[in-house]
Short mmCIF file of C-alpha atoms and ligand atoms in Angstrom, two decimals:
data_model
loop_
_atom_site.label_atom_id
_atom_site.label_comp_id
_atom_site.label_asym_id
_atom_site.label_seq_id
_atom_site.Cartn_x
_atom_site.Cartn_y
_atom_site.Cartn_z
CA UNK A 1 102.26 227.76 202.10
CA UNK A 2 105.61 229.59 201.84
CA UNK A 3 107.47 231.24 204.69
CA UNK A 4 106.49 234.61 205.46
CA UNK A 5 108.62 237.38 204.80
CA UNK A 6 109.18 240.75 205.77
CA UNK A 7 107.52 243.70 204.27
CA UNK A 8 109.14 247.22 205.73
CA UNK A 9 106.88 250.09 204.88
CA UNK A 10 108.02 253.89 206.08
CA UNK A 11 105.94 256.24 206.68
CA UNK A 12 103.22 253.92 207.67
CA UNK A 13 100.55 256.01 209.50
CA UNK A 14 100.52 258.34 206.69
CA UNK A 15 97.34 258.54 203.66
CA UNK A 16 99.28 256.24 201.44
CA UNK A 17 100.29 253.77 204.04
CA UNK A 18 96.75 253.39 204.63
CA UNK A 19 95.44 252.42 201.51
CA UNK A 20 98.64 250.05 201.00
CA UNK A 21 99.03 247.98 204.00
CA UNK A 22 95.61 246.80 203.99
CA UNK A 23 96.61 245.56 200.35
CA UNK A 24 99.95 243.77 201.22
CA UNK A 25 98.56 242.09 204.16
CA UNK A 26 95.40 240.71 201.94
CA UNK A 27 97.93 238.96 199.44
CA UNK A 28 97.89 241.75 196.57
CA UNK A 29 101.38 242.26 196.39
CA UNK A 30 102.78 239.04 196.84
CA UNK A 31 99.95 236.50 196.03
CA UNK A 32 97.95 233.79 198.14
CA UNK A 33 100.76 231.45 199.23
CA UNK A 34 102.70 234.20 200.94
CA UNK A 35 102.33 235.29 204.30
CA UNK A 36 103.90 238.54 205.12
CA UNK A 37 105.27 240.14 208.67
CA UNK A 38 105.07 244.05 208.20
CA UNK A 39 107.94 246.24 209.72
CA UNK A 40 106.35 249.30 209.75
CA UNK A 41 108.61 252.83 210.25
CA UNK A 42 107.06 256.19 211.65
CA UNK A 43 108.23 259.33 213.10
CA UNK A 44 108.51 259.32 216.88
CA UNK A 45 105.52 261.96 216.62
CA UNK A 46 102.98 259.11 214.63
CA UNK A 47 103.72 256.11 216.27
CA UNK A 48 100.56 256.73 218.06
CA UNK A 49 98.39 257.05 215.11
CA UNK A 50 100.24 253.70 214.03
CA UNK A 51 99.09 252.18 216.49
CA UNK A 52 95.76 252.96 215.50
CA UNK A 53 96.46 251.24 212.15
CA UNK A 54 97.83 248.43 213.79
CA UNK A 55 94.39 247.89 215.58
CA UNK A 56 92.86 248.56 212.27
CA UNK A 57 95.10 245.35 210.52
CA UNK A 58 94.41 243.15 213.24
CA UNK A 59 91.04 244.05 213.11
CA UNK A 60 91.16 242.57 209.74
CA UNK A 61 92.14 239.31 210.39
CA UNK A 62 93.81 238.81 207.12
CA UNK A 63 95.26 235.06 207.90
CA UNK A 64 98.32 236.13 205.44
CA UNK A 65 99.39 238.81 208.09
CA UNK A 66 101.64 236.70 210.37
CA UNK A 67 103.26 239.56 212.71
CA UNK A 68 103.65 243.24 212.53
CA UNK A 69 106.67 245.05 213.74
CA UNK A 70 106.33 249.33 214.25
CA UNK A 71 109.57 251.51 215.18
CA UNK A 72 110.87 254.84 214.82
CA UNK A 73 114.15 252.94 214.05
CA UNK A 74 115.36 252.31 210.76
CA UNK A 75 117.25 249.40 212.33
CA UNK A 76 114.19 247.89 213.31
CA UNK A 77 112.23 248.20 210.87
CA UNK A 78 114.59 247.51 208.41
CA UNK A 79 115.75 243.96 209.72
CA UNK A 80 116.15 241.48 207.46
CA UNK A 81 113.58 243.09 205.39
CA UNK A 82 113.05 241.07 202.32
CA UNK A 83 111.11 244.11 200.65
CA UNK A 84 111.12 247.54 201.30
CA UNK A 85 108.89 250.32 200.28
CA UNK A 86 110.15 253.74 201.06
CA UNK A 87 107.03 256.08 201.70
CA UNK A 88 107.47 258.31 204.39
CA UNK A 89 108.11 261.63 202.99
CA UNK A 90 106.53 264.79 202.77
CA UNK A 91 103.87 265.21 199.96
CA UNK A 92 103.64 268.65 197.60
CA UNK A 93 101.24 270.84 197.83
CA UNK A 94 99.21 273.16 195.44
CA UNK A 95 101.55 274.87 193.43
CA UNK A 96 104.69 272.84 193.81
CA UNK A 97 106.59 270.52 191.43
CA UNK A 98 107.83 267.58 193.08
CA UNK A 99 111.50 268.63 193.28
CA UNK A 100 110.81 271.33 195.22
CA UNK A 101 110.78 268.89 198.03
CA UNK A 102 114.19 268.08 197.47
CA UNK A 103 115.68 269.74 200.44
CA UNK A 104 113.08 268.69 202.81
CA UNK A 105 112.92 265.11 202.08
CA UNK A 106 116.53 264.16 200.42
CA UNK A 107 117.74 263.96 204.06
CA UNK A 108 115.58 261.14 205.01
CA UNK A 109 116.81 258.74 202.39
CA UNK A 110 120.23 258.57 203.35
CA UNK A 111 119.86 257.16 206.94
CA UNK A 112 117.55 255.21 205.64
CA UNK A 113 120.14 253.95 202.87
CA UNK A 114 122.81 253.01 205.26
CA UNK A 115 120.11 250.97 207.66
CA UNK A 116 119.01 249.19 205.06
CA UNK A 117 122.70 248.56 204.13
CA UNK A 118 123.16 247.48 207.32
CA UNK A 119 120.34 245.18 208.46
CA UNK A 120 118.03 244.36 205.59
CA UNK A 121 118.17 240.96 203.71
CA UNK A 122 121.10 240.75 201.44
CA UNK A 123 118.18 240.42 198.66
CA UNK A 124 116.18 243.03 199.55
CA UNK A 125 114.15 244.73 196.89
CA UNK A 126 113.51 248.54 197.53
CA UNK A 127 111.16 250.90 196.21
CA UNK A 128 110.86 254.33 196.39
CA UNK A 129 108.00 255.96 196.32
CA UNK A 130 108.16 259.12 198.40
CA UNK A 131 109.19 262.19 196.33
CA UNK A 132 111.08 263.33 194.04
CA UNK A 133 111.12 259.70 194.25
CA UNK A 134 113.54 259.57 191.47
CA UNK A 135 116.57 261.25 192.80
CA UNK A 136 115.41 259.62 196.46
CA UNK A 137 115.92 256.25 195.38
CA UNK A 138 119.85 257.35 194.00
CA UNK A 139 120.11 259.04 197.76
CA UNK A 140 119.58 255.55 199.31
CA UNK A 141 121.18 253.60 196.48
CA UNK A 142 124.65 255.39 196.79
CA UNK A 143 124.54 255.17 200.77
CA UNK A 144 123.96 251.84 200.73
CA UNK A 145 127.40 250.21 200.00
CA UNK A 146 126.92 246.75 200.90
CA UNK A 147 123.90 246.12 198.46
CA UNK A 148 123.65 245.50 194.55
CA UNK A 149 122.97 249.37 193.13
CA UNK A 150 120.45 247.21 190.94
CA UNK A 151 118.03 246.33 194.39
CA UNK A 152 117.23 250.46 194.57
CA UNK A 153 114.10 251.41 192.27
CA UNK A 154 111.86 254.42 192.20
CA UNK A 155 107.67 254.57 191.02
CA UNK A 156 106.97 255.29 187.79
CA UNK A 157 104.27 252.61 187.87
CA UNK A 158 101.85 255.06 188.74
CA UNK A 159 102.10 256.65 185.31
CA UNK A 160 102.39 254.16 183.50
CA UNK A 161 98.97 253.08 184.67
CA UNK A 162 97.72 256.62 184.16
CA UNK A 163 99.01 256.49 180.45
CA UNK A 164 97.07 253.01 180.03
CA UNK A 165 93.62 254.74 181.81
CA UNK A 166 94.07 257.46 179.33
CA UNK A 167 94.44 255.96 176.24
CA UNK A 168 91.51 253.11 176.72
CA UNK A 169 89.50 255.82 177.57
CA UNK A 170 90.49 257.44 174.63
CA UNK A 171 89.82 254.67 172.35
CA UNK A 172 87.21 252.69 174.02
CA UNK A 173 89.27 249.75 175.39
CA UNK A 174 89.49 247.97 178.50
CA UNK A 175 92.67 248.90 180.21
CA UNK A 176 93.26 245.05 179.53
CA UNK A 177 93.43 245.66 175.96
CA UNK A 178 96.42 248.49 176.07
CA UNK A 179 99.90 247.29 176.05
CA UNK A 180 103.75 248.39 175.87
CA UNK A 181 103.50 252.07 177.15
CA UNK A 182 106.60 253.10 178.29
CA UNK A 183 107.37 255.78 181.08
CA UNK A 184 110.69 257.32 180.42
CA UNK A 185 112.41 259.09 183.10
CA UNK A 186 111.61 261.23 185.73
CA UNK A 187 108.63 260.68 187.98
CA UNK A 188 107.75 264.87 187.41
CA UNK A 189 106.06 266.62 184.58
CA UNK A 190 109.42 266.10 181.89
CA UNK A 191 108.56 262.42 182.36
CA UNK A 192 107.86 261.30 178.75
CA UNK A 193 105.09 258.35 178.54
CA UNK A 194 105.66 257.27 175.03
CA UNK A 195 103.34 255.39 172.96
CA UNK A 196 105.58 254.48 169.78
CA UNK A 197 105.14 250.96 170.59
CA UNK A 198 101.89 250.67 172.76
CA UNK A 199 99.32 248.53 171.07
CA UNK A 200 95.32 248.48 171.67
CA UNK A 201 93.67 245.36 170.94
CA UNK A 202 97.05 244.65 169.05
CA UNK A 203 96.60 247.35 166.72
CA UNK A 204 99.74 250.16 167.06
CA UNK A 205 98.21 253.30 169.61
CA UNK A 206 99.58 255.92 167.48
CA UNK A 207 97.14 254.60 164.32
CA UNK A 208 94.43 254.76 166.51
CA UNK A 209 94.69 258.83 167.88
CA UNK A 210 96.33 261.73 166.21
CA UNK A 211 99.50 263.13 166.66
CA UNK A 212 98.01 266.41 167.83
CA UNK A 213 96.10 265.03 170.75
CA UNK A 214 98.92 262.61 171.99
CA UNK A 215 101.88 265.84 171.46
CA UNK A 216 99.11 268.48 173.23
CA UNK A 217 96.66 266.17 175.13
CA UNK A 218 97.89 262.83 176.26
CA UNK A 219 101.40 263.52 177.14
CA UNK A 220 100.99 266.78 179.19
CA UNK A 221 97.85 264.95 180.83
CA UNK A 222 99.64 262.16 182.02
CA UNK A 223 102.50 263.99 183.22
CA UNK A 224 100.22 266.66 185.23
CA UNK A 225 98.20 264.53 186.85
CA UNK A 226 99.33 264.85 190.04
CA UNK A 227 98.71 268.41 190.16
CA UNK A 228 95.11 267.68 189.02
CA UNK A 229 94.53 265.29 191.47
CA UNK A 230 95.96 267.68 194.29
CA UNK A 231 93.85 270.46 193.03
CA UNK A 232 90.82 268.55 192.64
CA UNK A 233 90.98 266.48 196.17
CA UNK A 234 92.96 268.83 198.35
CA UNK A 235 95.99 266.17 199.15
CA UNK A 236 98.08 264.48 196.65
CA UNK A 237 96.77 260.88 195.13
CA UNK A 238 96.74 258.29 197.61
CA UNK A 239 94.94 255.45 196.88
CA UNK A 240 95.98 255.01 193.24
CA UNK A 241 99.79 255.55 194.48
CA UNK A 242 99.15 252.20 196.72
CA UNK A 243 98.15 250.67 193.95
CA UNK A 244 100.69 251.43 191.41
CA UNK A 245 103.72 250.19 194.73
CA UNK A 246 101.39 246.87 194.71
CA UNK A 247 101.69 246.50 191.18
CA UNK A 248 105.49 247.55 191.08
CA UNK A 249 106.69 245.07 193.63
CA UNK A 250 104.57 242.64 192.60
CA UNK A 251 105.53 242.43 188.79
CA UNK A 252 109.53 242.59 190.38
CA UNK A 253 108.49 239.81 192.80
CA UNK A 254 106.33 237.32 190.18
CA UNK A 255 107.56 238.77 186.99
CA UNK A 256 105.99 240.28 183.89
CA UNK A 257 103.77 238.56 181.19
CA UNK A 258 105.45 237.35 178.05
CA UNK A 259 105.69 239.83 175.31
CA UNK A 260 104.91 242.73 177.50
CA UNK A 261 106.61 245.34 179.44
CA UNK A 262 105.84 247.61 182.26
CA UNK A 263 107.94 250.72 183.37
CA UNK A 264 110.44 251.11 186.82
CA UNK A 265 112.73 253.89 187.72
CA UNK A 266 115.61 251.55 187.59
CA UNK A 267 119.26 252.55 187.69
CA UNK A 268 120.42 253.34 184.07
CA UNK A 269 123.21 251.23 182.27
CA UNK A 270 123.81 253.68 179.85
CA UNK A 271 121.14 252.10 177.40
CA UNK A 272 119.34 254.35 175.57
CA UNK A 273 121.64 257.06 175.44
CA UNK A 274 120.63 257.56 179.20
CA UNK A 275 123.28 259.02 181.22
CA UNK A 276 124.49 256.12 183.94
CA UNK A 277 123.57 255.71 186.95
CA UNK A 278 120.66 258.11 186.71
CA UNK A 279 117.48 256.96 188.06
CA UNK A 280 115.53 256.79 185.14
CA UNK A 281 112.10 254.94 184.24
CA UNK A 282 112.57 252.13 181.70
CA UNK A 283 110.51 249.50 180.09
CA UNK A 284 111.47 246.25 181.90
CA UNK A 285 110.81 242.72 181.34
CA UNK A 286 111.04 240.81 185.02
CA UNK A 287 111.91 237.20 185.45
CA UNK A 288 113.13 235.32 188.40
CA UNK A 289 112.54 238.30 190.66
CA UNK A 290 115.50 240.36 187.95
CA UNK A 291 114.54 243.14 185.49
CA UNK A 292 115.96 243.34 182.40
CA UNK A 293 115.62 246.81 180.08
CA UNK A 294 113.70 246.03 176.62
CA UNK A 295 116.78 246.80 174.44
CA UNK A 296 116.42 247.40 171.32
CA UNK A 297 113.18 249.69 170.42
CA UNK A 298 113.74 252.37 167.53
CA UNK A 299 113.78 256.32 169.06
CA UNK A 300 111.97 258.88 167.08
CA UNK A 301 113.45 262.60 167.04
CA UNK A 302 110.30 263.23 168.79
CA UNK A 303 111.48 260.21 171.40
CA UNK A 304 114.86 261.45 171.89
CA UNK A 305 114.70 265.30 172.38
CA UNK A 306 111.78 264.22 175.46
CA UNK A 307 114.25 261.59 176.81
CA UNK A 308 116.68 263.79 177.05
CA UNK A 309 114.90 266.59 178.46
CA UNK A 310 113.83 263.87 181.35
CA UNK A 311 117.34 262.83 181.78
CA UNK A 312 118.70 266.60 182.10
CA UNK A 313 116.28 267.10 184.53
CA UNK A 314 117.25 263.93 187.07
CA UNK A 315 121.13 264.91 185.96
CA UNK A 316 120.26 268.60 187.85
CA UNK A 317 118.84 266.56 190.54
CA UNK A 318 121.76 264.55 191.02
CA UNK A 319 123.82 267.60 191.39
CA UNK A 320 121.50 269.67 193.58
CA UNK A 321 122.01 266.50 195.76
CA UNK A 322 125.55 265.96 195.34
CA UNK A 323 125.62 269.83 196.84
CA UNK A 324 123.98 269.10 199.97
CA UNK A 325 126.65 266.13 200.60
CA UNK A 326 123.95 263.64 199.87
CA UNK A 327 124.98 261.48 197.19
CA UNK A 328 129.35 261.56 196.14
N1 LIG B 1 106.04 258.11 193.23
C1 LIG B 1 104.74 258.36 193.18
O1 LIG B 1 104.08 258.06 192.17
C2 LIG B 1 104.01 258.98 194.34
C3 LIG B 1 102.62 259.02 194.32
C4 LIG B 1 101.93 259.61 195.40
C5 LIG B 1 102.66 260.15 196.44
N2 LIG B 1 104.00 260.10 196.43
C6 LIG B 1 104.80 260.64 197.54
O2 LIG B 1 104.75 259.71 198.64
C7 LIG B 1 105.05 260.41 199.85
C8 LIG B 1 104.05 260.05 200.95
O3 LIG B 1 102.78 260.52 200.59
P1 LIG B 1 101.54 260.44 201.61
O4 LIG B 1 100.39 261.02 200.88
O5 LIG B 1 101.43 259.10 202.21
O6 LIG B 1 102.03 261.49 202.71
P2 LIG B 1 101.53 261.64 204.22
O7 LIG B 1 102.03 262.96 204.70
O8 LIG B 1 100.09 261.30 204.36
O9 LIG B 1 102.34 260.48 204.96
C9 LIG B 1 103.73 260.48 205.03
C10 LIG B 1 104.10 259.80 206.32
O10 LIG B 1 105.52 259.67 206.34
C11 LIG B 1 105.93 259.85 207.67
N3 LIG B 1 107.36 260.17 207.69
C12 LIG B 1 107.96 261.37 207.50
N4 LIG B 1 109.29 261.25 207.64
C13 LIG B 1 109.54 259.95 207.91
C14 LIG B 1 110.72 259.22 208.17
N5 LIG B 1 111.92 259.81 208.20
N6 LIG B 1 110.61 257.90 208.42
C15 LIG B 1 109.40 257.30 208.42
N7 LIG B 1 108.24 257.95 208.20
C16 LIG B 1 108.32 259.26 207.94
C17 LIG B 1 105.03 260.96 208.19
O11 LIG B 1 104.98 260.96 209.62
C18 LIG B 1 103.70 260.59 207.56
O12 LIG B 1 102.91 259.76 208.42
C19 LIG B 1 105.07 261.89 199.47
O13 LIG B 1 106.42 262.31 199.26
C20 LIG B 1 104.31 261.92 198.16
O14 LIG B 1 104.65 263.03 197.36
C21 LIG B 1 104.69 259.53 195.40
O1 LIG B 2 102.02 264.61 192.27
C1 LIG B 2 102.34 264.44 193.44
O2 LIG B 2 102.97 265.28 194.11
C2 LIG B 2 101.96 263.14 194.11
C3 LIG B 2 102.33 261.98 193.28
O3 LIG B 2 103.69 262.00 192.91
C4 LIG B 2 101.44 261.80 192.07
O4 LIG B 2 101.96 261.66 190.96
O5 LIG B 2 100.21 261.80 192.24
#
């Protein structure tokens, strides 16, 4: 059995944090020889309700869990925090597009930057998933001056396992059979989930379905389904969104499978034609707890004009942020 390490989770008492915890602490994210101590962050205002949660994980006498830690401190929760998951935001309602919560959650990221800077584990991996979880992840990245730019990531994962649901249904696979779907860019509705070099059962996607249906059907489908999921249940997607962070900091943690990729809003090093710095879903491969960017796959017209798009999006982002003195 390895040491445990610490897990910080923000916004812990909220619908997401409830779905996730329970999943860290049972060895989901990190696997069955790690033991975990959860730092868990909360407004002043929830830290009640937290401790209801709290209850609720000792209740479940998960013998990974080895401690849990709650503040309304960044420093606290943040010490020495091997991982980090950045949750606690506020989530969009009907009608919204996710940067519309720019101004009302941008400001929570950079505190949260320079604590992190400050206290966490000089190897701390951070990801963002509370929204526009993009452009919040390059809020805490460039407030954070005493950590690698490279430890900041944002979720994308969620769509890229939306894109894999939807095209096994679509062809009458087990999501087990679909691989290489990228995400690129933007966790909003420019995000382009590309299928040029997804396979089914080995066979190349884009043989398999018509251009029509992936151009009009599949892409816009993926990309909305947030909405659809806040229209249909009433509050944005919760569960799933636990799922896709497990998945996320588990594939950075363990790595990825040879010969396949998965997608993170990483920082961009200009591949791809993708302005720097941006932060901009990829494919990644993940070894030794490092991504690398797949280099090398071809871009279509079709490719590059959605890249783009994406990119041009997260670039206004940037400077909508850069306005409210939140990023230089
Ligand atoms: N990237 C993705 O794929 C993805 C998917 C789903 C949801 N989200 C986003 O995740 C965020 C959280 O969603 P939710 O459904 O759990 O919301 P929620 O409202 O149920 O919970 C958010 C929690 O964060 C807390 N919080 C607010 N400010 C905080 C701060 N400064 N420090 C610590 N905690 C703070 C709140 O008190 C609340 O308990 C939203 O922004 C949502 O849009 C992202
Ligand atoms: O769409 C939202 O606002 C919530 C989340 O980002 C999602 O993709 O489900």
């Amino acid at each position: 059995m390895n040491e445990p390490v610490r897990v910080a989770v923000t916004g812990a008492a909220g619908q997401i944090g409830y779905s996730l915890l329970f999943r860290i602490a049972a060895g989901d994210m990190l696997g069955p020889d790690q033991p975990v101590i959860l730092q868990l962050l909360e407004v002043t205002p929830a830290l009640k309700a937290l401790s209801g949660v709290v209850m609720e994980l000792n209740d479940g006498a998960f013998p990974l869990l080895h401690g849990i830690v709650t503040s309304d401190d960044p420093k606290v929760a943040f010490k020495d925090a091997d991982y980090a998951l950045l949750v606690g935001a506020m989530p969009r309602k009907a009608g919204m597009e996710r940067g519309d919560l720019l101004s009302a959650n941008g400001g929570i990221f950079k505190p949260q930057g320079e604590a992190l800077s400050e206290v966490a584990s000089r190897n701390v991996k951070v990801l963002v998933v509370g929204n526009p979880a993009n452009t919040n992840a390059l809020i805490a990245q460039q407030n954070a001056p005493e950590l690698d730019p490279k430890q900041f990531t944002a979720m994308v994962r969620l769509d890229h396992n939306r894109a894999i649901s939807q095209l096994a249904a679509k062809t009458g696979a087990p999501v087990s059979a679909v691989k290489n779907i990228t995400i690129w860019g933007n966790h909003s509705s420019t995000q382009y989930p590309d299928l040029s070099q997804a396979t089914v059962n080995g066979q190349k996607a884009l043989d398999l379905v018509d251009q029509q249906w992936y151009e009009e059907e599949y892409i816009p489908t993926v990309a909305k389904r947030g909405a659809a999921i806040i229209e249909a249940r009433g509050a944005s997607s919760a569960a799933s969104a636990a799922s896709a962070a497990i998945d996320h900091m588990r594939d950075w943690a363990l790595g990825t499978q040879d010969g396949e990729w998965v997608s993170m809003g990483i920082p961009s090093d200009g591949s791809y034609g993708v302005p720097e710095g941006l932060i901009y879903g990829f494919p990644v491969t993940i070894k030794n707890g490092e991504y690398s960017i797949v280099q090398g796959l071809p871009v279509s017209d079709f490719s590059r004009q959605k890249m783009d798009a994406t990119a041009q999006e997260l670039t206004e982002e940037r400077d909508a942020v850069r306005e409210l003195g939140l990023v230089k």
